XYZ file of C-alpha atoms in Angstrom:
681
model
C 52.734 15.540 26.586
C 49.357 17.169 25.911
C 49.005 20.107 23.531
C 47.135 23.066 25.099
C 45.620 25.769 22.934
C 42.509 27.948 23.057
C 39.209 27.484 21.214
C 38.103 30.242 18.802
C 34.474 31.261 18.606
C 32.552 27.986 18.965
C 29.256 29.840 18.971
C 29.618 31.955 15.873
C 26.892 30.265 13.829
C 24.458 30.259 16.735
C 24.867 34.040 16.942
C 24.417 34.384 13.217
C 21.237 32.290 13.104
C 19.414 33.788 16.059
C 20.646 37.376 15.552
C 23.601 38.098 17.792
C 22.682 41.750 18.464
C 25.710 43.704 19.691
C 27.611 40.632 20.844
C 30.970 40.699 19.102
C 32.530 37.394 18.141
C 35.813 36.949 16.366
C 34.974 35.805 12.853
C 36.325 32.479 11.651
C 38.374 32.705 8.486
C 37.179 30.152 5.922
C 39.119 28.947 2.911
C 37.463 27.128 0.009
C 37.913 23.363 -0.182
C 35.535 22.534 -3.054
C 33.321 24.765 -5.172
C 31.095 24.300 -8.211
C 28.365 26.558 -9.521
C 26.410 27.465 -12.631
C 27.049 31.185 -12.210
C 29.126 32.898 -14.913
C 32.686 33.806 -14.038
C 33.033 31.248 -11.239
C 33.983 27.596 -11.024
C 31.781 25.690 -13.451
C 30.452 22.132 -13.447
C 32.528 19.961 -15.788
C 32.560 16.427 -17.141
C 35.389 15.685 -14.736
C 32.905 16.058 -11.875
C 30.958 13.069 -13.141
C 34.072 10.944 -12.767
C 35.030 12.529 -9.450
C 31.597 11.725 -8.030
C 31.942 8.058 -8.961
C 30.510 7.971 -12.522
C 27.191 6.688 -11.163
C 24.533 5.597 -13.642
C 22.327 8.528 -14.735
C 24.693 11.097 -13.172
C 25.081 14.052 -15.558
C 25.318 17.806 -16.065
C 21.919 19.147 -17.148
C 20.353 22.244 -18.703
C 23.389 23.909 -20.256
C 25.628 23.445 -17.247
C 22.960 24.703 -14.850
C 22.504 21.587 -12.712
C 24.520 18.532 -11.704
C 23.057 15.244 -10.460
C 20.109 12.978 -11.231
C 17.247 14.335 -13.309
C 14.127 12.161 -13.283
C 16.189 9.009 -12.765
C 17.320 6.691 -10.001
C 20.861 7.179 -8.785
C 23.275 7.778 -5.920
C 26.687 9.448 -5.943
C 29.102 11.154 -3.544
C 32.287 13.206 -3.476
C 34.886 13.229 -0.704
C 37.461 15.906 0.078
C 40.181 16.508 2.683
C 39.804 18.838 5.664
C 42.293 19.940 8.287
C 42.102 18.250 11.683
C 39.732 19.992 14.135
C 38.543 22.486 11.505
C 35.049 23.836 11.172
C 33.394 22.833 7.901
C 30.877 25.081 6.174
C 28.478 23.829 3.490
C 26.611 26.253 1.228
C 24.398 24.453 -1.294
C 21.633 25.220 -3.757
C 19.707 21.975 -4.188
C 17.069 21.394 -6.867
C 14.412 18.726 -6.138
C 11.419 17.521 -8.099
C 9.142 14.507 -8.453
C 5.700 14.024 -9.922
C 2.499 13.601 -7.903
C 2.506 12.145 -4.375
C 4.091 8.841 -5.242
C 4.812 6.558 -2.350
C 8.458 5.577 -2.084
C 9.677 8.449 -4.277
C 12.187 10.731 -2.582
C 15.470 12.579 -2.946
C 18.186 13.556 -0.516
C 21.213 15.807 -0.149
C 23.892 14.536 2.223
C 26.457 16.794 3.891
C 28.775 14.649 5.930
C 26.468 12.541 8.067
C 23.544 14.977 7.847
C 20.856 13.683 5.485
C 18.262 16.162 4.185
C 15.394 14.324 2.542
C 12.397 15.520 0.554
C 9.154 13.532 0.153
C 9.623 11.328 3.143
C 6.113 9.912 3.417
C 3.100 9.011 1.308
C 0.956 12.031 0.371
C 3.321 14.409 2.152
C 6.022 16.555 0.636
C 8.340 17.969 3.251
C 11.908 18.284 4.428
C 13.156 15.775 6.982
C 16.570 15.508 8.599
C 18.668 12.618 9.866
C 21.957 12.620 11.751
C 22.265 8.840 12.222
C 23.206 7.841 8.707
C 19.743 8.190 7.200
C 18.030 5.661 9.468
C 15.736 7.935 11.481
C 14.325 11.165 10.078
C 12.949 14.117 12.039
C 9.607 15.298 10.701
C 9.587 18.468 12.791
C 11.240 20.638 10.181
C 8.255 21.004 7.862
C 5.043 19.132 7.328
C 2.072 19.317 5.058
C -0.106 22.413 5.490
C 2.747 24.577 6.805
C 4.708 27.371 5.156
C 7.672 25.029 4.830
C 5.858 22.449 2.701
C 8.224 21.901 -0.231
C 6.797 22.125 -3.728
C 8.165 20.346 -6.766
C 10.719 22.138 -8.865
C 12.119 24.306 -6.075
C 15.703 25.268 -5.349
C 16.379 24.904 -1.637
C 19.314 26.867 -0.221
C 20.949 24.912 2.604
C 23.668 26.261 4.908
C 25.367 24.309 7.672
C 28.426 24.566 9.897
C 29.936 21.449 11.480
C 32.653 21.477 14.131
C 34.917 18.506 13.491
C 36.661 19.056 16.835
C 33.579 18.916 19.040
C 31.689 16.758 16.507
C 28.649 19.020 16.779
C 26.327 20.816 14.370
C 26.852 24.486 15.183
C 24.199 25.821 12.834
C 21.734 24.816 10.144
C 19.409 26.938 8.041
C 17.612 26.647 4.719
C 15.472 28.865 2.529
C 13.167 28.835 -0.478
C 10.416 31.085 -1.760
C 12.524 33.965 -0.453
C 12.030 32.955 3.179
C 14.805 31.677 5.462
C 14.274 29.124 8.218
C 16.471 27.987 11.093
C 16.391 24.379 12.242
C 16.974 24.720 15.988
C 16.090 21.073 16.688
C 19.342 19.885 15.154
C 21.657 22.560 16.551
C 24.291 21.116 18.910
C 23.525 17.551 17.823
C 26.388 15.144 17.304
C 27.589 14.596 13.765
C 30.364 12.673 12.025
C 31.825 12.133 8.557
C 32.361 15.827 7.792
C 34.122 15.470 4.454
C 31.534 13.984 2.068
C 28.795 15.368 -0.182
C 26.104 12.987 -1.429
C 23.079 13.011 -3.747
C 20.396 10.395 -4.213
C 17.170 10.026 -6.193
C 14.862 7.077 -5.462
C 12.050 5.809 -7.650
C 8.878 4.663 -5.946
C 5.605 5.103 -7.772
C 7.228 7.965 -9.685
C 10.731 9.273 -10.395
C 12.604 11.942 -8.468
C 15.125 14.656 -9.333
C 18.058 15.445 -7.028
C 20.533 17.962 -8.459
C 22.911 20.640 -7.245
C 22.838 24.116 -8.733
C 25.872 25.081 -6.676
C 27.952 23.785 -3.805
C 30.705 25.451 -1.814
C 32.588 23.687 0.952
C 35.045 25.682 3.031
C 36.914 25.218 6.266
C 38.152 27.365 9.133
C 41.102 26.100 11.118
C 40.741 26.438 14.876
C 42.932 25.836 17.891
C 41.502 23.530 20.545
C 42.248 22.394 24.094
C 42.146 18.701 24.954
C 41.076 17.137 28.227
C 41.153 13.641 29.740
C 37.986 11.778 30.697
C 36.999 8.531 32.432
C 33.802 6.465 32.299
C 33.346 3.846 35.048
C 30.696 1.164 34.561
C 29.832 -0.123 38.050
C 27.980 -3.187 39.336
C 27.027 -2.693 43.001
C 29.745 -0.067 43.277
C 32.466 -2.229 41.715
C 34.018 -1.283 38.388
C 33.317 -3.947 35.791
C 34.889 -1.789 33.082
C 36.607 1.628 32.896
C 37.051 3.605 29.692
C 39.545 6.480 29.480
C 40.279 8.887 26.665
C 41.330 12.344 25.591
C 39.249 14.670 23.446
C 38.416 18.308 22.810
C 36.957 20.538 25.506
C 33.340 21.129 24.609
C 32.826 17.721 22.983
C 29.883 15.698 24.292
C 30.978 12.217 25.367
C 28.198 9.622 25.377
C 28.342 6.411 27.393
C 27.527 3.016 25.942
C 24.217 1.389 26.847
C 25.699 -2.123 26.792
C 29.212 -3.276 27.644
C 31.256 -6.422 28.223
C 33.016 -6.753 31.549
C 36.789 -7.005 31.865
C 39.183 -8.530 34.401
C 37.251 -10.497 37.023
C 34.057 -9.637 35.136
C 35.256 -10.834 31.722
C 32.743 -12.973 29.845
C 29.757 -11.154 31.354
C 27.495 -8.700 29.551
C 25.928 -5.668 31.255
C 23.381 -2.920 30.566
C 23.237 0.515 32.152
C 20.403 1.019 34.647
C 19.538 4.493 33.303
C 16.769 4.795 30.728
C 19.017 6.605 28.237
C 22.756 6.784 27.759
C 24.356 9.393 30.098
C 26.539 12.106 28.573
C 29.113 14.630 29.772
C 30.539 17.729 28.101
C 34.288 17.907 28.541
C 35.649 20.820 30.581
C 39.147 21.941 31.475
C 39.090 20.455 34.990
C 39.949 16.748 34.595
C 38.317 15.841 37.915
C 34.986 16.931 36.477
C 35.339 14.665 33.438
C 34.456 11.468 35.300
C 31.203 9.586 34.695
C 30.153 6.764 37.063
C 27.369 4.652 35.565
C 25.515 1.823 37.413
C 24.985 -1.357 35.353
C 23.083 -4.649 35.732
C 22.887 -7.988 33.947
C 20.304 -8.205 31.100
C 16.867 -9.583 31.964
C 16.093 -13.110 30.763
C 13.001 -15.288 30.356
C 11.883 -18.502 28.603
C 9.187 -19.065 25.984
C 7.755 -22.566 25.544
C 5.639 -23.241 22.433
C 3.474 -26.385 22.305
C 2.092 -27.492 18.924
C -0.566 -30.052 18.093
C -1.071 -31.132 14.468
C -4.065 -33.295 13.510
C -4.453 -34.328 17.146
C -0.810 -35.364 17.531
C 1.320 -33.405 19.994
C 4.665 -32.247 18.665
C 7.877 -31.767 20.585
C 7.813 -28.502 22.497
C 10.079 -25.662 21.395
C 11.836 -23.732 24.151
C 13.343 -20.318 23.437
C 15.600 -18.345 25.751
C 14.688 -14.657 25.721
C 17.298 -12.023 26.569
C 16.960 -8.273 26.900
C 18.589 -6.535 23.933
C 21.437 -4.028 24.018
C 18.831 -1.315 23.416
C 17.132 -2.464 26.644
C 14.116 -3.936 24.901
C 12.293 -6.851 26.548
C 9.827 -7.220 23.671
C 9.447 -10.688 22.176
C 7.772 -11.967 19.025
C 6.884 -15.495 17.959
C 5.272 -16.076 14.562
C 3.952 -19.427 13.333
C 2.632 -20.477 9.904
C -1.050 -20.166 9.057
C -0.987 -23.759 7.772
C 1.279 -26.757 8.259
C 1.525 -29.935 6.233
C 1.251 -33.368 7.795
C 1.679 -36.163 5.293
C -0.026 -34.908 2.126
C -2.628 -32.751 3.901
C -2.497 -29.185 5.184
C -4.002 -28.219 8.532
C -5.051 -24.801 9.754
C -4.882 -23.407 13.279
C -7.707 -20.987 12.476
C -5.848 -18.067 14.066
C -5.186 -14.573 12.797
C -2.792 -12.989 13.394
C -0.443 -15.930 13.404
C 1.698 -15.404 16.466
C 2.164 -13.592 19.740
C 3.993 -10.492 20.929
C 4.644 -9.195 24.408
C 7.066 -7.879 26.996
C 8.771 -10.236 29.443
C 9.831 -9.679 33.024
C 13.081 -10.932 34.455
C 12.881 -14.693 35.092
C 9.388 -15.076 33.579
C 8.358 -18.474 32.133
C 5.973 -17.915 29.191
C 3.961 -20.812 27.749
C 1.926 -20.722 24.522
C 0.029 -23.355 22.507
C -1.130 -23.587 18.909
C -3.408 -26.316 17.591
C -3.568 -27.189 13.892
C -6.854 -29.093 13.892
C -8.747 -28.060 10.743
C -8.066 -30.234 7.713
C -7.556 -28.299 4.455
C -7.472 -30.785 1.597
C -8.378 -27.959 -0.813
C -4.910 -26.379 -0.544
C -2.717 -27.489 -3.444
C 0.199 -25.079 -2.849
C 1.280 -23.035 0.158
C 4.165 -20.600 0.632
C 5.269 -19.006 3.898
C 8.957 -19.743 4.336
C 11.807 -18.816 2.034
C 12.834 -21.302 -0.599
C 16.433 -21.770 -1.673
C 17.311 -20.340 -5.053
C 14.541 -17.764 -5.314
C 14.702 -14.001 -5.123
C 12.862 -13.207 -1.907
C 12.855 -10.749 0.963
C 11.599 -12.342 4.162
C 11.219 -11.173 7.755
C 10.483 -13.363 10.767
C 7.456 -15.137 9.303
C 5.458 -11.917 9.509
C 5.827 -10.486 6.030
C 7.686 -11.188 2.816
C 7.611 -10.332 -0.848
C 8.830 -11.824 -4.071
C 11.634 -9.631 -5.340
C 11.795 -8.018 -8.756
C 11.920 -10.600 -11.498
C 13.479 -10.002 -14.892
C 11.575 -12.916 -16.389
C 8.024 -13.992 -15.744
C 8.894 -17.662 -15.344
C 10.776 -16.945 -12.132
C 9.648 -16.707 -8.547
C 8.038 -19.721 -6.884
C 7.241 -22.768 -8.973
C 3.748 -24.148 -8.352
C 4.445 -26.880 -10.923
C 1.571 -28.640 -12.667
C -2.148 -28.531 -11.841
C -4.956 -30.576 -13.410
C -7.962 -28.973 -15.077
C -10.261 -27.174 -12.673
C -11.066 -23.831 -11.094
C -8.614 -22.528 -8.494
C -8.129 -19.499 -6.273
C -4.883 -17.627 -5.674
C -5.045 -16.365 -2.102
C -2.685 -14.053 -0.234
C -2.706 -12.418 3.180
C -1.655 -8.905 2.134
C 0.246 -7.004 4.840
C 0.994 -3.667 3.131
C -0.598 -1.307 0.619
C 2.108 -0.614 -1.949
C -0.175 -0.848 -4.973
C 1.539 -3.968 -6.247
C 0.360 -7.529 -6.723
C 1.022 -11.198 -6.187
C 0.199 -13.089 -9.386
C 0.173 -16.613 -10.795
C 1.308 -17.162 -14.369
C 1.642 -20.011 -16.798
C 5.315 -19.607 -17.707
C 5.753 -16.239 -19.461
C 2.076 -15.532 -20.064
C 0.178 -12.673 -18.475
C -1.296 -13.341 -15.009
C -4.025 -15.947 -14.629
C -5.009 -14.316 -11.323
C -3.916 -11.206 -9.416
C -4.305 -10.140 -5.773
C -2.922 -6.999 -4.177
C -3.686 -3.323 -3.691
C -4.342 -0.482 -6.107
C -5.375 3.168 -6.146
C -8.976 2.015 -5.804
C -8.346 -0.660 -3.174
C -5.798 0.036 -0.445
C -7.171 -2.560 1.971
C -5.000 -5.314 3.390
C -5.819 -8.772 4.734
C -6.750 -12.044 3.054
C -7.682 -11.593 -0.605
C -8.283 -14.107 -3.377
C -8.913 -14.284 -7.115
C -10.129 -17.285 -9.115
C -8.752 -18.709 -12.348
C -9.734 -21.707 -14.475
C -7.480 -24.218 -16.194
C -9.253 -25.910 -19.091
C -6.679 -28.695 -19.149
C -3.735 -29.946 -17.149
C -1.253 -27.049 -17.061
C 2.432 -27.027 -16.217
C 5.075 -24.312 -15.669
C 2.923 -22.384 -13.195
C 4.752 -19.698 -11.187
C 3.843 -17.247 -8.443
C 5.681 -13.927 -8.787
C 5.079 -10.183 -8.679
C 3.469 -7.525 -10.855
C 2.547 -3.886 -10.932
C -1.104 -3.625 -10.003
C -3.384 -3.966 -12.997
C -0.615 -4.608 -15.535
C 1.266 -7.557 -16.917
C 4.662 -6.052 -16.176
C 6.681 -8.109 -13.727
C 7.909 -6.211 -10.708
C 8.370 -6.662 -6.973
C 5.259 -8.110 -5.384
C 3.029 -6.706 -2.685
C 4.048 -7.574 0.890
C 2.263 -10.656 2.214
C 2.316 -13.025 5.179
C 1.520 -16.089 3.063
C 0.156 -17.023 -0.313
C -1.506 -20.229 -1.458
C -3.415 -21.875 -4.282
C -6.591 -23.770 -3.418
C -8.948 -25.803 -5.552
C -12.390 -24.227 -5.994
C -13.985 -26.838 -8.220
C -12.831 -29.805 -10.244
C -14.166 -30.779 -13.642
C -15.490 -34.278 -14.362
C -16.999 -35.538 -17.615
C -19.566 -38.293 -18.092
C -19.986 -39.993 -21.439
C -23.208 -41.124 -23.084
C -22.954 -44.300 -20.987
C -24.377 -42.228 -18.101
C -21.978 -43.558 -15.438
C -18.418 -42.899 -14.278
C -16.234 -43.524 -11.280
C -14.283 -40.725 -9.670
C -11.713 -40.135 -6.944
C -10.390 -36.671 -6.138
C -7.449 -35.679 -3.953
C -9.790 -33.008 -2.527
C -12.879 -33.211 -0.375
C -15.922 -32.659 -2.626
C -19.475 -31.358 -2.308
C -21.981 -32.773 -4.836
C -25.093 -31.284 -3.251
C -25.405 -28.335 -5.612
C -24.312 -30.039 -8.841
C -27.449 -30.170 -10.970
C -28.085 -33.390 -12.903
C -25.347 -35.375 -11.153
C -25.633 -37.919 -8.335
C -22.694 -39.398 -6.420
C -22.872 -42.797 -4.673
C -20.705 -44.616 -2.193
C -20.862 -48.423 -2.104
C -21.510 -50.685 0.879
C -21.823 -54.451 1.043
C -24.908 -55.818 2.756
C -24.668 -59.601 2.748
C -24.415 -60.555 -0.904
C -25.904 -57.257 -2.024
C -23.887 -54.210 -2.955
C -25.826 -51.090 -2.035
C -25.014 -47.765 -3.657
C -26.117 -44.912 -1.420
C -26.237 -41.275 -2.593
C -23.972 -38.892 -0.740
C -23.612 -35.096 -0.685
C -20.037 -34.768 0.538
C -17.014 -37.043 0.594
C -13.525 -36.578 2.029
C -10.424 -36.503 -0.133
C -9.295 -39.718 -1.861
C -12.771 -41.299 -1.722
C -14.007 -43.429 -4.637
C -17.549 -42.696 -5.846
C -19.897 -43.844 -8.608
C -21.365 -40.951 -10.592
C -24.625 -41.046 -12.532
C -25.766 -38.284 -14.852
C -26.418 -37.197 -18.376
C -23.580 -36.846 -20.827
C -21.566 -33.684 -20.204
C -18.960 -31.984 -18.046
C -19.684 -31.104 -14.423
C -17.886 -28.679 -12.103
C -17.787 -30.195 -8.642
C -16.972 -27.783 -5.788
C -14.014 -28.627 -3.586
C -14.316 -28.048 0.164
C -11.797 -27.867 2.977
C -12.789 -31.196 4.512
C -15.657 -33.688 4.918
C -16.595 -36.424 7.359
C -15.355 -39.949 6.690
C -17.768 -42.408 5.058
C -18.019 -46.233 5.004
C -17.301 -47.195 1.429
C -16.067 -50.331 -0.404
C -15.243 -48.483 -3.607
C -11.470 -48.110 -3.771
C -10.380 -44.759 -5.159
C -7.017 -43.936 -6.724
C -5.630 -40.502 -7.633
C -2.766 -41.821 -9.741
C -2.619 -44.423 -12.497
C -2.488 -47.707 -10.576
C -2.015 -51.371 -11.488
C -4.467 -53.712 -9.723
C -4.458 -57.493 -9.540
C -6.775 -59.850 -11.444
C -10.347 -60.519 -10.229
C -11.093 -56.930 -9.231
C -14.026 -55.113 -10.876
C -13.641 -52.016 -13.026
C -16.327 -49.878 -14.658
C -16.554 -50.390 -18.435
C -18.975 -50.096 -21.323
C -18.439 -53.582 -22.750
C -20.287 -56.362 -24.522
C -22.749 -56.680 -21.654
C -23.340 -52.942 -21.412
C -22.273 -50.492 -18.759
C -21.162 -52.049 -15.497
C -18.324 -53.386 -13.380
C -16.386 -56.112 -15.217
C -14.160 -58.637 -13.491
C -10.556 -58.493 -14.662
C -8.921 -61.761 -15.664
C -5.389 -60.454 -15.255
C -3.540 -57.472 -13.797
C -5.133 -54.265 -14.978
C -4.111 -50.598 -14.894
C -6.838 -48.196 -13.800
C -6.611 -44.527 -14.663
C -5.878 -41.680 -12.290
C -8.855 -40.226 -10.377
C -11.041 -43.326 -10.788
C -12.370 -46.093 -8.528
C -12.938 -49.849 -8.654
C -14.687 -52.591 -6.666
C -12.345 -55.070 -4.979
C -12.762 -58.781 -5.665
C -13.826 -59.426 -2.063
C -17.143 -57.578 -2.414
C -18.316 -59.323 -5.582
C -17.396 -63.004 -5.190
C -18.837 -65.458 -7.705
C -19.656 -62.842 -10.317
C -17.955 -61.785 -13.507
C -20.104 -58.766 -14.339
C -22.192 -56.288 -12.412
C -24.434 -54.410 -14.801
C -26.957 -51.608 -14.485
C -30.474 -51.892 -15.826
C -32.914 -48.997 -15.614
C -35.945 -50.909 -14.354
C -38.721 -48.829 -12.837
C -40.268 -51.843 -11.118
C -37.339 -52.156 -8.705
C -34.856 -49.451 -7.745
C -34.067 -47.865 -11.071
C -30.711 -49.705 -11.169
C -30.637 -53.481 -11.137
C -27.756 -55.948 -11.210
C -27.265 -58.720 -13.748
C -26.671 -62.191 -12.263
C -29.660 -61.734 -9.871
C -27.645 -59.771 -7.300
C -29.196 -56.379 -6.651
C -27.349 -53.112 -6.526
C -29.794 -50.868 -4.699
C -29.908 -47.114 -4.275
C -30.854 -46.252 -0.719
C -32.090 -43.058 0.833
C -33.807 -40.119 -0.789
C -36.260 -39.892 -3.704
C -35.368 -40.954 -7.282
C -37.060 -40.672 -10.640
C -37.269 -43.556 -13.088
C -33.828 -42.642 -14.479
C -32.247 -43.234 -11.088
C -31.596 -39.516 -10.546
C -32.150 -38.055 -7.126
C -34.778 -35.297 -6.811
C -35.577 -32.911 -3.953
C -39.241 -33.917 -3.672
C -41.837 -35.984 -5.470
C -44.475 -34.195 -7.510
C -46.935 -36.221 -9.668
C -45.759 -39.511 -11.131
C -43.822 -42.680 -10.376
C -40.784 -42.511 -8.010
C -38.472 -44.808 -6.075
C -38.473 -43.979 -2.363
C -36.163 -45.980 -0.040
C -35.821 -48.672 -2.717
C -39.596 -49.102 -3.212
C -41.848 -48.038 -6.075
C -44.172 -45.188 -5.044
C -46.896 -43.381 -7.040
C -47.410 -39.671 -6.268
C -50.913 -38.371 -7.250
């Protein structure tokens, strides 16, 4: 049996806020549910309130019992109370807010039930914003910068609201400060829930915030209501796939669902309403009028096929089934990495941004291709996906950050890098004035990239650092911009470490072999010449070269000293009989290794298995048959380098001085040009 009563004065607050004139409404009688204030002679704040509000960290009574909440500190707390069913709930609060400067991410809120009132909602703005959906979406219409309602720091804001728990509506909302009262008409008659909770929160961004109550009074007015039945029919081509019935209070707004699952013969099927937004109905006394018939359809679907090619090799296609969401969105996003690794080498697709977005139509077949064709042997570390065991926030390949670290040797382990100059590079996707850094264990950053007060630009940024010797315990983590303090990093799409230049020393012998895991460019290295070796009959010819790909053995000639050799992304392959190794390697007997022995500097034949060092090169036995030693003799009458045992090692191409060093052009004097002695007058 249904209980029938009459509703009392649903529109009282509306009349109060807009000025009811001579309209006479019966006043609701409110009784106090919860009250605290700093005024003398009334209910005072007490230590028991701290416990009642959850004993949150930093929660306290401040300024000789004047305020209660969070003062210049991060915190969140709430208090719940009991209200009578169907009652109206009135909140009367004096809320004190403050934060310093226009710090991004700093804000405070007061929560009354499910109504969130937030101050400092956006960077370089300082205004009130309201949310009725649990603090997810805020209205910025209430007050913005350059209006009379722009909130200043250190103000007490008086907030008054009436919620109707029967109709689940906001019946009135107003606030005042600076002696001026404002009415927020945009939120009047909006749906609300969770009527019996008060909440406070202060959030630290660039600065700290204050969120405190000077006073709060919660009261309720009991009201009699009339209930009514309602029905919602979800219909596919006129047939009911689902019917929903219920009973609620006359005057309540009933909202249909956007997405539903069918029942009965339609069980197992999912449907969306055809309307753009969810239909509503306000319950009335006549039951026949409380029926809502809503057409539905099946969600739209499509397919996305992604074809990838890496280093010229086609990969298996990925096929994704796209389905319209329950919010009726047909948007789709596919994000792919900037670089992928094949074997030991990274390859770039050369694209930016790295992915596609779009809207699909029902039944559409979408096809996309990405080609990773550019070799990047200079990349020594790359991060785009999450790694197990690290503190990371990550979203769909588009952006991520390294979470707050309590120790500087946490984050992502780069491991060990040999001596050389490197660059930390990151594709920055936000401007939060934080940084991505690389550290050696707990030391201060070796390199920092990010944004700051002076540089709020995003995109690919890099910073170089030099390791004087092989260095281990290298980590990528986060930092506040311009400081050594570890904190959450700036948002980025990817970060990497690439080699800029590698260091190589030559002794007084004047020669060395070298093999780098990176492609190298010798063209701008003053005083150093690099040669590849080729066999021409019984002659081994050493030809100067400007660039070599990764893992290529070369012979270096230069004065004693250390040389920084630039690394490059890639280089064309060369014909070369020098065998390069990047790790310490044992070779068989009869191969030739470079030494400064009894016969001088040259390639000596090994008589037994021999271990060559990392990043060196040797001549295989097959290219030097019948010899035990290949020496170098600076002889100006031939090529500048001559072989012992009557077998020539020639230097082809270019112009050389009498020391066998390549020069750009001949001036006056004696030179070797294409292996022949030439006099320049």
